[in-house]
Coordinates of C-alpha atoms in Angstrom, one line a residue:
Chain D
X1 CA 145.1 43.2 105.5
X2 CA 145.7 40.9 102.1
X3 CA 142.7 39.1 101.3
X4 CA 143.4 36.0 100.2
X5 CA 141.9 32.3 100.0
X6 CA 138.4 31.9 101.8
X7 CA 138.5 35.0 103.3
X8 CA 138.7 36.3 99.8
X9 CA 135.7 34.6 98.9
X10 CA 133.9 36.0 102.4
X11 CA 134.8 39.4 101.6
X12 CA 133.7 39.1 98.1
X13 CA 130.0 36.9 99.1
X14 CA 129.8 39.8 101.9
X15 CA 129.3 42.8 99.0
X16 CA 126.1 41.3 97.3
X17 CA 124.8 42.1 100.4
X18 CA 122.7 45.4 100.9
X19 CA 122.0 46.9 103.9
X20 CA 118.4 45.5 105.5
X21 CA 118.7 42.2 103.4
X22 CA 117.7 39.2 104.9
X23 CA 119.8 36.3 104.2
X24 CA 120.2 32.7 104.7
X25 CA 123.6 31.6 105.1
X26 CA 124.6 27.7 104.9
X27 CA 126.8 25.7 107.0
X28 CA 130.3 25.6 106.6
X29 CA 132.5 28.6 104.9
X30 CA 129.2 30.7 104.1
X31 CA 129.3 31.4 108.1
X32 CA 132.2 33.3 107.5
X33 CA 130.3 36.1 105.5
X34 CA 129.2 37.4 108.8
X35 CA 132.4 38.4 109.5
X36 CA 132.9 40.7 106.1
X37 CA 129.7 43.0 105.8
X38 CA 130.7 46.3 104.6
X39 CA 130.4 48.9 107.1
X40 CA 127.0 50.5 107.7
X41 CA 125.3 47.3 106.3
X42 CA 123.1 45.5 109.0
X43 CA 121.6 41.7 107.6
X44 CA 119.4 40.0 109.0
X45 CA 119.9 36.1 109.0
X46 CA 117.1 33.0 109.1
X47 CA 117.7 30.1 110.3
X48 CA 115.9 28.1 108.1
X49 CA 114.8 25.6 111.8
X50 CA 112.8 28.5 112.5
X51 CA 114.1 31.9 113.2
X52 CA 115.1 35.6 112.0
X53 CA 117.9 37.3 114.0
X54 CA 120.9 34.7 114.2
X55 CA 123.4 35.8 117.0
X56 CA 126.6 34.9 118.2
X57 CA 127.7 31.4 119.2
X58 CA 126.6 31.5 123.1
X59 CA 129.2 29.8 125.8
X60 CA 127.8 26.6 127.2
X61 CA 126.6 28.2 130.1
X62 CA 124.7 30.8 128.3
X63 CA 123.2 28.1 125.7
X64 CA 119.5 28.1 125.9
X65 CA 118.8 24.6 124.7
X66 CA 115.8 25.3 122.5
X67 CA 117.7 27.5 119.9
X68 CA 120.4 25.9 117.5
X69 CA 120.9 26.8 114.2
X70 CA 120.2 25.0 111.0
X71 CA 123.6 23.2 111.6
X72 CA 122.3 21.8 115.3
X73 CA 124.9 24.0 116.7
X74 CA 124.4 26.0 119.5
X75 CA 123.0 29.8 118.9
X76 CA 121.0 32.7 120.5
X77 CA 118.2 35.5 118.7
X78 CA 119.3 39.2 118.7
X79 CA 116.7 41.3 119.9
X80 CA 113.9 42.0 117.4
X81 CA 114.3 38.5 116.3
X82 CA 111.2 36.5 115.4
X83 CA 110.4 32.8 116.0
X84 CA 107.9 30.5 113.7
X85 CA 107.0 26.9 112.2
X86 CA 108.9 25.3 109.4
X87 CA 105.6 26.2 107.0
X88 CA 106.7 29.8 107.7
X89 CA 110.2 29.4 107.4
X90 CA 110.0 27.8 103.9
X91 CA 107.3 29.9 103.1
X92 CA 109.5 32.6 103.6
X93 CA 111.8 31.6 101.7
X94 CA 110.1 30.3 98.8
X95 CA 107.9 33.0 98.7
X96 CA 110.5 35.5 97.9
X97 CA 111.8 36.9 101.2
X98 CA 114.7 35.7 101.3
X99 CA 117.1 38.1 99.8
X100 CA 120.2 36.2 99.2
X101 CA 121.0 32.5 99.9
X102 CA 125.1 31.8 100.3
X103 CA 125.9 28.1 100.1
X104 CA 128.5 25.9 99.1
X105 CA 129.1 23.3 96.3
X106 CA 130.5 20.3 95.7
X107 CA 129.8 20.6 91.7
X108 CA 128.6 24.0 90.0
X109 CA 127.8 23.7 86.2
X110 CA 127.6 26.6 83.0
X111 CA 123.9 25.8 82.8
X112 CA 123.2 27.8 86.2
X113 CA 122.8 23.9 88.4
X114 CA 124.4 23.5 91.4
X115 CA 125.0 20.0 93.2
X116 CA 125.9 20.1 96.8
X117 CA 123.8 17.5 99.1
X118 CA 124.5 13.7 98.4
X119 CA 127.5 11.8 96.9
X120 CA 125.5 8.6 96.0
X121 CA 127.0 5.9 97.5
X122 CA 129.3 8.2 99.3
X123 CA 127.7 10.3 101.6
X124 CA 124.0 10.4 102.3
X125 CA 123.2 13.2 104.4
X126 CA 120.3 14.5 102.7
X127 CA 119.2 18.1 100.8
X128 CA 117.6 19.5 104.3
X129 CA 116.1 22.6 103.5
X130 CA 118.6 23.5 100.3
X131 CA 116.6 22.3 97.4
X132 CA 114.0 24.9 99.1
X133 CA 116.7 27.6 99.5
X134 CA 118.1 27.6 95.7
X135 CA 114.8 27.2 94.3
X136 CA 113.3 30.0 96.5
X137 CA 116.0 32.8 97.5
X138 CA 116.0 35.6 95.5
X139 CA 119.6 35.7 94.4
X140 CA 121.6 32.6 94.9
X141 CA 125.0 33.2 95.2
X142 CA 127.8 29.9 95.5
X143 CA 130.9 30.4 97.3
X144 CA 133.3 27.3 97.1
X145 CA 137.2 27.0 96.0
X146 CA 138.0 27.0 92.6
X147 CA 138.7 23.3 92.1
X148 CA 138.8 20.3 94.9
X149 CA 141.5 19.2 96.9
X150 CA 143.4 17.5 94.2
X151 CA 142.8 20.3 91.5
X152 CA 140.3 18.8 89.9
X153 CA 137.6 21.6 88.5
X154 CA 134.2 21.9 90.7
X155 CA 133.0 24.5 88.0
X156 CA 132.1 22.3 85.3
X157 CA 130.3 21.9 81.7
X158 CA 127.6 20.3 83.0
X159 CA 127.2 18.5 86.6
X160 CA 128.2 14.3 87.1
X161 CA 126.1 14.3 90.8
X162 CA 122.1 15.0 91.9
X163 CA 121.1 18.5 91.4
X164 CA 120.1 20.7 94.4
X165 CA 118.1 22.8 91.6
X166 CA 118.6 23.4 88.0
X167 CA 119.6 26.9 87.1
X168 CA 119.1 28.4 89.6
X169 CA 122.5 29.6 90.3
X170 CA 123.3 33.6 89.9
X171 CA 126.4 34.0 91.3
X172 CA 129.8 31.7 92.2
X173 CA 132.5 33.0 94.4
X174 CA 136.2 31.9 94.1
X175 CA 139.7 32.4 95.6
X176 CA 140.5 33.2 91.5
X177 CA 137.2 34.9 90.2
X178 CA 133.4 35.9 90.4
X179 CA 131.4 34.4 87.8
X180 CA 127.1 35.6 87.2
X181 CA 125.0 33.0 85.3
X182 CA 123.3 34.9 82.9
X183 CA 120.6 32.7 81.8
X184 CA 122.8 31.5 79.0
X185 CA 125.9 31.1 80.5
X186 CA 129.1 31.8 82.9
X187 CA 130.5 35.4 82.2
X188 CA 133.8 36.2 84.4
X189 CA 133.1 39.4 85.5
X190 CA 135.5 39.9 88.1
X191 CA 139.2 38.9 88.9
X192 CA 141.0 38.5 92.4
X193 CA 144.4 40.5 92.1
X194 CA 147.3 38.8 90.4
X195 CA 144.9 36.3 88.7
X196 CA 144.6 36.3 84.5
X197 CA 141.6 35.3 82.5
X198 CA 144.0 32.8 80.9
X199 CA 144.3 31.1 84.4
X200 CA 140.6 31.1 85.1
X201 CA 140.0 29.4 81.8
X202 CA 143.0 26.7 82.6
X203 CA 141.2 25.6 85.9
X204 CA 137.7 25.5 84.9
X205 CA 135.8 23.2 82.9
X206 CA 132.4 25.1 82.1
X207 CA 132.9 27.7 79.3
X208 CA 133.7 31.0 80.0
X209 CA 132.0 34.2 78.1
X210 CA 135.1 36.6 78.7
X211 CA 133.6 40.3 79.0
X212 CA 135.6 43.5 77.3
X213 CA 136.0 44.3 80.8
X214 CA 136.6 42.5 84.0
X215 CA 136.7 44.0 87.1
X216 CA 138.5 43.1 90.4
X217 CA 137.0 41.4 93.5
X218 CA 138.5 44.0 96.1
Chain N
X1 CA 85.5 22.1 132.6
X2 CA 86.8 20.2 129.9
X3 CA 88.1 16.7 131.2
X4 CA 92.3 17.1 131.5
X5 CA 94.3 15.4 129.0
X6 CA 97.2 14.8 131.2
X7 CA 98.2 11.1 131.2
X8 CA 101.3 9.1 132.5
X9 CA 104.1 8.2 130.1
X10 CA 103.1 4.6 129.9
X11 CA 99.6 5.3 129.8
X12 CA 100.8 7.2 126.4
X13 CA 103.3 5.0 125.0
X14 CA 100.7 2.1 124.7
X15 CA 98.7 4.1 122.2
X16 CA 101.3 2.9 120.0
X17 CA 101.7 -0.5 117.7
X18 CA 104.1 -2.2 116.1
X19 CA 103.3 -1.3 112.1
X20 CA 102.1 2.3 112.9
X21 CA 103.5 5.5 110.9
X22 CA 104.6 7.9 113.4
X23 CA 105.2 11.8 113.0
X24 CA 107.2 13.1 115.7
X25 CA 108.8 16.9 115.5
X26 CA 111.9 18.7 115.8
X27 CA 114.8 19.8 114.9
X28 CA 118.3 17.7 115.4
X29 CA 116.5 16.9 118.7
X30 CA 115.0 20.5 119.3
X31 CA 111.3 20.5 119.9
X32 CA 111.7 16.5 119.8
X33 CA 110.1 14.3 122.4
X34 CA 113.1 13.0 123.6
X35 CA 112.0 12.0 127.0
X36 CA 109.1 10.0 125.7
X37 CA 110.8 8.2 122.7
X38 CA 112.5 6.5 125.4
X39 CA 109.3 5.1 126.3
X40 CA 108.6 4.3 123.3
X41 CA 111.5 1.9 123.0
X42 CA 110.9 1.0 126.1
X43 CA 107.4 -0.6 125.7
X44 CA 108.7 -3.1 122.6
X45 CA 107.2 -1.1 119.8
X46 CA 108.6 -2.1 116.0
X47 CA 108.4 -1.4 112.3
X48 CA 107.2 1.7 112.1
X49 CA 107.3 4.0 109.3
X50 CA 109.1 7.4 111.2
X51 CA 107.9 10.6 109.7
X52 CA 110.6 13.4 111.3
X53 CA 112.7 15.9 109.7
X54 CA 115.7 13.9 110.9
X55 CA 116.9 10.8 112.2
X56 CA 118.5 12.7 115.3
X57 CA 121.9 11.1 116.3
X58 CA 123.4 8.0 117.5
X59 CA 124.6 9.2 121.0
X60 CA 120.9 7.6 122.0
X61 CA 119.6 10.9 123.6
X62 CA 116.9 11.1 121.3
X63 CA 114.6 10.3 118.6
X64 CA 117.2 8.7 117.1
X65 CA 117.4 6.0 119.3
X66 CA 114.5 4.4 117.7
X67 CA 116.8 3.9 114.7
X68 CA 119.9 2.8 116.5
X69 CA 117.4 0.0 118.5
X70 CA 115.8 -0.7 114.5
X71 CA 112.4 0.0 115.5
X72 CA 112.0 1.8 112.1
X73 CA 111.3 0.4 108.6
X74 CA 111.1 3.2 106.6
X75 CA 112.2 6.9 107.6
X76 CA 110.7 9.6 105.7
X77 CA 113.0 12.6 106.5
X78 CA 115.0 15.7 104.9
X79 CA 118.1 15.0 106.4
X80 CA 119.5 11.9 108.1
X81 CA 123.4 12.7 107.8
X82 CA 123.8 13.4 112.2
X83 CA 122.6 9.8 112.7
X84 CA 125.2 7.2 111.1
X85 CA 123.1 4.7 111.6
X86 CA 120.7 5.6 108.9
X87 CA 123.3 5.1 106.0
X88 CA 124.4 1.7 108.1
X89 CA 120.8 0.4 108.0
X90 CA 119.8 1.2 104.2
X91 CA 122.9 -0.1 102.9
X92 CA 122.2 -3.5 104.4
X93 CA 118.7 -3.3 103.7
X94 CA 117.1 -2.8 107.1
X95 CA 115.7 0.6 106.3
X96 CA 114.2 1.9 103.7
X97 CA 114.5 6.0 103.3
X98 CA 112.7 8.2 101.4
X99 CA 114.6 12.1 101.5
X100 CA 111.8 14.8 100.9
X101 CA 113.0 18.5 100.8
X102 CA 112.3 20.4 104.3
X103 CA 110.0 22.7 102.9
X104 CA 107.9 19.9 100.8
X105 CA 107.8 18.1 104.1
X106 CA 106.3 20.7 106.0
X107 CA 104.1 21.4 102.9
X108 CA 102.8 18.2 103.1
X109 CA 102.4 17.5 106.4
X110 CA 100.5 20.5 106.6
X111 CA 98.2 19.4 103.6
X112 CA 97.7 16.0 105.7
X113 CA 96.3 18.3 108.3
X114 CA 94.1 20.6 106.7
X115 CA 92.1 18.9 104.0
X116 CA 94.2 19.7 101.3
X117 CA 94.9 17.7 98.1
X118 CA 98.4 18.6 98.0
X119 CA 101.0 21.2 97.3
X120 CA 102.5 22.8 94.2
X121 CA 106.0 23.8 94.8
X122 CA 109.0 25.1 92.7
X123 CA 111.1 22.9 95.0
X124 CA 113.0 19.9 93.2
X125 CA 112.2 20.7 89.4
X126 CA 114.9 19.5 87.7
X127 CA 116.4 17.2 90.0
X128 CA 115.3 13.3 91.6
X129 CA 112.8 14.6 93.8
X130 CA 110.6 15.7 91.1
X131 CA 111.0 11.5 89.6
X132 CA 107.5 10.0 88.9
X133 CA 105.6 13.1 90.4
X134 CA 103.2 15.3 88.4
X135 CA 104.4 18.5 86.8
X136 CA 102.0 21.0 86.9
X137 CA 102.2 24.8 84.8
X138 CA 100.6 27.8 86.2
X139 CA 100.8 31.2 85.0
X140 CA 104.0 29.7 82.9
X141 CA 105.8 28.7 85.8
X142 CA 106.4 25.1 86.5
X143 CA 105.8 23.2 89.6
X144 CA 105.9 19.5 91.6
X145 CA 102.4 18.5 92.8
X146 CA 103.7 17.3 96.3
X147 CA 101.0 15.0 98.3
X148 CA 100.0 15.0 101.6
X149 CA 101.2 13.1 104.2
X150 CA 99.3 11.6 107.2
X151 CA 100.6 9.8 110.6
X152 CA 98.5 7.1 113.0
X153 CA 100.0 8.9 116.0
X154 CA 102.2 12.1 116.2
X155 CA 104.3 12.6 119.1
X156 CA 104.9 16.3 119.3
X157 CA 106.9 18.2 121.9
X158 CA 106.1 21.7 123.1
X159 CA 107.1 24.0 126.1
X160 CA 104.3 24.4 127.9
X161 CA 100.2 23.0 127.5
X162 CA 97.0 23.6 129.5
X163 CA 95.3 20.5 131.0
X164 CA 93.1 20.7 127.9
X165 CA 96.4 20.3 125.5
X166 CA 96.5 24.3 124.1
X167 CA 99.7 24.3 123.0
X168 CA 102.7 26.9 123.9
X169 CA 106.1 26.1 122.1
X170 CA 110.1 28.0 122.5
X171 CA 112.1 29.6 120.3
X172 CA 113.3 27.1 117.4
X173 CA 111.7 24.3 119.5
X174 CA 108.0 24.9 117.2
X175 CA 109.0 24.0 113.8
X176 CA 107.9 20.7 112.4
X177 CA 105.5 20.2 115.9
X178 CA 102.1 22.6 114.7
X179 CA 101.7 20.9 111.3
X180 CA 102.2 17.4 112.6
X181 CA 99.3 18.3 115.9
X182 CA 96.8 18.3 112.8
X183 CA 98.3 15.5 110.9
X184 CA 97.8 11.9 113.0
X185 CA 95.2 10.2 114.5
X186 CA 96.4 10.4 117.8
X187 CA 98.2 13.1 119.2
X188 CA 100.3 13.1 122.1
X189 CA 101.9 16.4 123.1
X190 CA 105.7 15.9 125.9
X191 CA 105.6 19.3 127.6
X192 CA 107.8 20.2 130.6
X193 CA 104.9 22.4 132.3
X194 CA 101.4 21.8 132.7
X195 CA 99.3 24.8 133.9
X196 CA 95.4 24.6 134.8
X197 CA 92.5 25.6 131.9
X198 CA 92.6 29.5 131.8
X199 CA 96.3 30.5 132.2
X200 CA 97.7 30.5 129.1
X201 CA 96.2 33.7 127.4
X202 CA 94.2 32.7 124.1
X203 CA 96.1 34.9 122.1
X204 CA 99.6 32.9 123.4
X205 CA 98.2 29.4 122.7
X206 CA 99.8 27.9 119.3
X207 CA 98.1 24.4 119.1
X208 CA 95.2 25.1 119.7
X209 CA 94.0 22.0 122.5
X210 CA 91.4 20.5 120.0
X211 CA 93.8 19.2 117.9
X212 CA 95.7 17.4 121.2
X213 CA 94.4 14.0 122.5
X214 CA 96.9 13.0 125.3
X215 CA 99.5 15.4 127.0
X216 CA 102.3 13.8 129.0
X217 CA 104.8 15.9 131.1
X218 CA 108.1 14.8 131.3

């Protein structure tokens, strides 16, 4: 199979996993993770509206009505799954439980800040419980596409829209590269095959600290 | 024997006035009375300040239906982006919204139930939420002093109660609906089952009936 796109970016998100982590994934292309763990690693999702053990999607007639996910969509508990208040679930993941976070980002900055829950004037949906998840989860990883529809770069100097959380971000995913903020920077640490540091630097804004080695993302 | 709690929908809905804040709990309309709100609307009531972690939808099967009728002034909320009608009212000045990160607003909720001062929190340094709010260092680590927030009435919804209101909620229906029990004035619980004094084992019961004034089955 040739990994390519946001399946690349899956795959890629999938391997900061270890086995027994618990993880909050958000809604949108961090869903697809699921679908990449390495073998022999078993994850354990929250659903940040109150529950450990995220299963699959249930068929309408199967839907028990009191168990959606953080998106509202329709879900179901695996067995050994646990149920609880919102103090519990944001205690959980504030108070360091929380293994991994996966979201995505409209704006990602060198400085470690992510922006991802309200286009002023735009779009106001409202941070939900991401403010608590990047300021909380123990490693914070970003998966989004390189740059936005029309090529413009979403990995930037510094970030134009409302922060989620300032530096907070350890990890970005991309269709083009893997990039760890460092505390004082963006180093490229890893390619996707085919892809050249000189096109990473071309489509992004942020500064780049360019390693003696890079590795690849498969 | 303690006197029941059990009290008809209208009996309920008139504990309400126009002016009031209101708590009520759930999720995107799980573990939200969204039988009752209909009374609610029903019996006239207006301008209230709505304390919820959402603003529901607009397909008017639930609690956001007292949006779409504009029976609210103010909505205090995390996320209000599966209800239109939110961004329709603030941007022509019918509503006024105030966005508090899901955590913070179970956080505070809970403070407004328990005696407590407020919350410190990592959640929102660095961005708008922590505007005009007290920074406060401990141990070298900075957080937002978050303050607590309190309800006339809270209209809670849980699976099943006792006559005397003990309290027995499903699956990701509990999340917002514990904290807000201890957080109001008045407390009325929508349940779908009501079972005499003694059946539901102490050790089951997760509101515990003290904190419930009225209980209406629906």
């Amino acid at each position: 199979m040739e990994l390519k796109g946001r399946d690349l970016i899956a795959y890629r998100a999938a391997r900061f996993l270890k086995d027994g982590d618990m993880v909050n994934l958000g809604i949108g292309m961090p869903t697809k993770v699921a679908d990449f763990l390495p073998e022999g690693v078993e994850i354990f999702l929250q659903s940040e509206n109150g529950f450990i053990g995220i299963g699959p999607t249930p068929s309408p007639e199967e839907w028990d009505k009191d168990v959606v996910n953080a998106g509202g969509q329709p879900s179901s508990i695996l067995p050994g799954g646990a149920c609880f208040d919102s103090c519990m679930s944001f205690g959980l993941i504030r108070g360091g439980h929380v293994d991994a976070t996966i979201l995505g980002a409209l704006e990602v900055d060198q400085e470690g800040n992510l922006a991802n829950w309200i286009i002023p004037g735009k779009m106001v949906p409202g941070m939900g419980g991401g403010m608590d998840l990047v300021a909380g989860a123990n490693t914070v990883i970003v998966m989004t596409d390189h740059c936005t529809k029309k090529g413009e770069p979403k990995i930037l100097k510094k970030c134009t829209l409302p922060l989620t959380a300032a530096h907070e971000v350890d990890y970005i995913v991309t269709e083009l590269c893997v990039l760890h903020y460092n505390g004082e920077g963006l180093v490229l640490t890893e390619l996707a095959p085919g892809v050249t540091v000189d096109e990473v630097i071309a489509r992004t804004e942020a500064k780049l600290i360019i390693p003696e080695t890079i590795g690849c993302m498969i | 024997m303690a006197k029941s709690k059990v009290v008809s929908p209208s009996e309920a809905a008139k504990l309400l006035r126009d002016g009031m804040t209101v708590m009520m709990g759930g999720f995107t309309n799980v573990g939200s009375a969204n039988k009752f709100v209909l009374e609610m609307v029903k019996s006239g009531l207006k301008d209230i300040t709505l304390i919820s972690n959402d603003a529901g939808n607009d397909k008017f099967d639930g609690i956001g239906t007292l949006i779409c009728q504009k029976r609210v002034k103010k909505l205090i909320a995390s996320h209000a982006g599966l209800n239109p009608q939110v961004a329709v009212q603030m941007n022509a000045g019918e509503l006024e919204v105030e966005l508090v990160p899901q955590g913070t607003l179970a956080e505070r909720i809970r403070c407004g139930g328990t005696g407590l001062g407020g919350v410190l929190t990592p959640t929102g340094i660095g961005t708008v939420v922590a505007e005009g709010k007290q920074i406060i260092n401990v141990n070298g680590k900075d957080y937002l002093l978050e303050t607590p927030l309190r309800a006339d009435v809270a209209v809670i919804k849980a699976w099943k109660a006792d006559e005397f209101g003990n309290l027995v909620y499903r699956r990701a229906a509990r999340n917002f609906n514990p904290m807000m029990a201890m957080a109001a004035d008045i407390v009325i619980a929508e349940v779908e089952e009501v079972v005499p004094v003694g059946e539901i084992d102490p050790d089951m019961v997760m509101t515990p009936g003290v904190c419930v004034d009225y209980v209406v089955k629906m």
